[in-house]
């Protein structure tokens, strides 16, 4: 197991980052398609459903911009944390963050119009 971990970020801090003047991170959503239909993240995301990894794994590195931080999200922050670990293990030099509490935390702490499931 890697000693390097994704950096945790809270939903309110991610909101500030996305609304601020600093360059925005690339948001990767690893939830399944039906989860996105229930609760969409309110900004542009790269949707990478983990169950379909065989469809996107070969092109993933080319879809990421060097030096652009990556924030990974899922429903509660567990799948995204594991995916963040995998990203860091690829040694692509990415700055990887994990949205603590996932879309559920976004709904309860930032935007209650995003449905909870």
PDB file of C-alpha atoms in Angstrom, residues 39-94:
ATOM      1  CA  UNK A  39     -27.586  13.613  -7.551  1.00  0.00           C
ATOM      2  CA  UNK A  40     -25.521  15.508 -10.103  1.00  0.00           C
ATOM      3  CA  UNK A  41     -22.464  17.445  -8.989  1.00  0.00           C
ATOM      4  CA  UNK A  42     -23.144  21.095  -9.925  1.00  0.00           C
ATOM      5  CA  UNK A  43     -20.032  21.671 -12.034  1.00  0.00           C
ATOM      6  CA  UNK A  44     -18.344  20.013 -14.986  1.00  0.00           C
ATOM      7  CA  UNK A  45     -16.906  16.614 -14.063  1.00  0.00           C
ATOM      8  CA  UNK A  46     -15.055  13.832 -15.804  1.00  0.00           C
ATOM      9  CA  UNK A  47     -17.343  10.859 -15.168  1.00  0.00           C
ATOM     10  CA  UNK A  48     -15.335   7.684 -14.602  1.00  0.00           C
ATOM     11  CA  UNK A  49     -17.687   4.994 -13.289  1.00  0.00           C
ATOM     12  CA  UNK A  50     -15.496   2.417 -11.592  1.00  0.00           C
ATOM     13  CA  UNK A  51     -17.548  -0.491 -12.948  1.00  0.00           C
ATOM     14  CA  UNK A  52     -16.676   0.625 -16.490  1.00  0.00           C
ATOM     15  CA  UNK A  53     -12.951   1.152 -15.894  1.00  0.00           C
ATOM     16  CA  UNK A  54     -12.071  -1.174 -18.775  1.00  0.00           C
ATOM     17  CA  UNK A  55     -13.660   1.405 -21.104  1.00  0.00           C
ATOM     18  CA  UNK A  56     -11.609   4.418 -19.941  1.00  0.00           C
ATOM     19  CA  UNK A  57      -8.496   3.151 -18.161  1.00  0.00           C
ATOM     20  CA  UNK A  58      -6.243   3.198 -21.258  1.00  0.00           C
ATOM     21  CA  UNK A  59      -7.058   6.831 -22.107  1.00  0.00           C
ATOM     22  CA  UNK A  60      -7.237   8.270 -18.610  1.00  0.00           C
ATOM     23  CA  UNK A  61      -3.762   9.779 -18.419  1.00  0.00           C
ATOM     24  CA  UNK A  62      -4.260  11.601 -21.719  1.00  0.00           C
ATOM     25  CA  UNK A  63      -7.538  13.062 -20.406  1.00  0.00           C
ATOM     26  CA  UNK A  64      -5.837  14.687 -17.427  1.00  0.00           C
ATOM     27  CA  UNK A  65      -3.951  17.961 -17.661  1.00  0.00           C
ATOM     28  CA  UNK A  66      -0.457  17.966 -16.145  1.00  0.00           C
ATOM     29  CA  UNK A  67      -0.176  20.352 -13.184  1.00  0.00           C
ATOM     30  CA  UNK A  68      -3.965  20.585 -12.784  1.00  0.00           C
ATOM     31  CA  UNK A  69      -5.033  19.288  -9.376  1.00  0.00           C
ATOM     32  CA  UNK A  70      -7.564  16.464  -9.375  1.00  0.00           C
ATOM     33  CA  UNK A  71     -10.460  16.162  -6.924  1.00  0.00           C
ATOM     34  CA  UNK A  72     -12.131  12.760  -6.825  1.00  0.00           C
ATOM     35  CA  UNK A  73     -15.671  12.294  -5.542  1.00  0.00           C
ATOM     36  CA  UNK A  74     -18.186   9.520  -4.995  1.00  0.00           C
ATOM     37  CA  UNK A  75     -21.228   9.104  -2.750  1.00  0.00           C
ATOM     38  CA  UNK A  76     -19.544   9.111   0.668  1.00  0.00           C
ATOM     39  CA  UNK A  77     -15.825   9.470  -0.018  1.00  0.00           C
ATOM     40  CA  UNK A  78     -14.694   5.848   0.225  1.00  0.00           C
ATOM     41  CA  UNK A  79     -14.563   4.790  -3.432  1.00  0.00           C
ATOM     42  CA  UNK A  80     -13.030   8.134  -4.348  1.00  0.00           C
ATOM     43  CA  UNK A  81     -10.351   7.715  -1.685  1.00  0.00           C
ATOM     44  CA  UNK A  82      -9.414   4.299  -3.074  1.00  0.00           C
ATOM     45  CA  UNK A  83      -9.376   5.655  -6.623  1.00  0.00           C
ATOM     46  CA  UNK A  84      -7.229   8.551  -5.437  1.00  0.00           C
ATOM     47  CA  UNK A  85      -4.755   6.053  -3.982  1.00  0.00           C
ATOM     48  CA  UNK A  86      -4.664   4.267  -7.332  1.00  0.00           C
ATOM     49  CA  UNK A  87      -4.075   7.550  -9.173  1.00  0.00           C
ATOM     50  CA  UNK A  88      -1.167   8.385  -6.900  1.00  0.00           C
ATOM     51  CA  UNK A  89       0.303   4.912  -7.419  1.00  0.00           C
ATOM     52  CA  UNK A  90       0.424   5.549 -11.179  1.00  0.00           C
ATOM     53  CA  UNK A  91       3.268   8.051 -10.573  1.00  0.00           C
ATOM     54  CA  UNK A  92       1.838  10.536 -13.070  1.00  0.00           C
ATOM     55  CA  UNK A  93       2.814  13.402 -10.789  1.00  0.00           C
ATOM     56  CA  UNK A  94      -0.767  14.377 -10.034  1.00  0.00           C
TER      57      UNK A  94
END
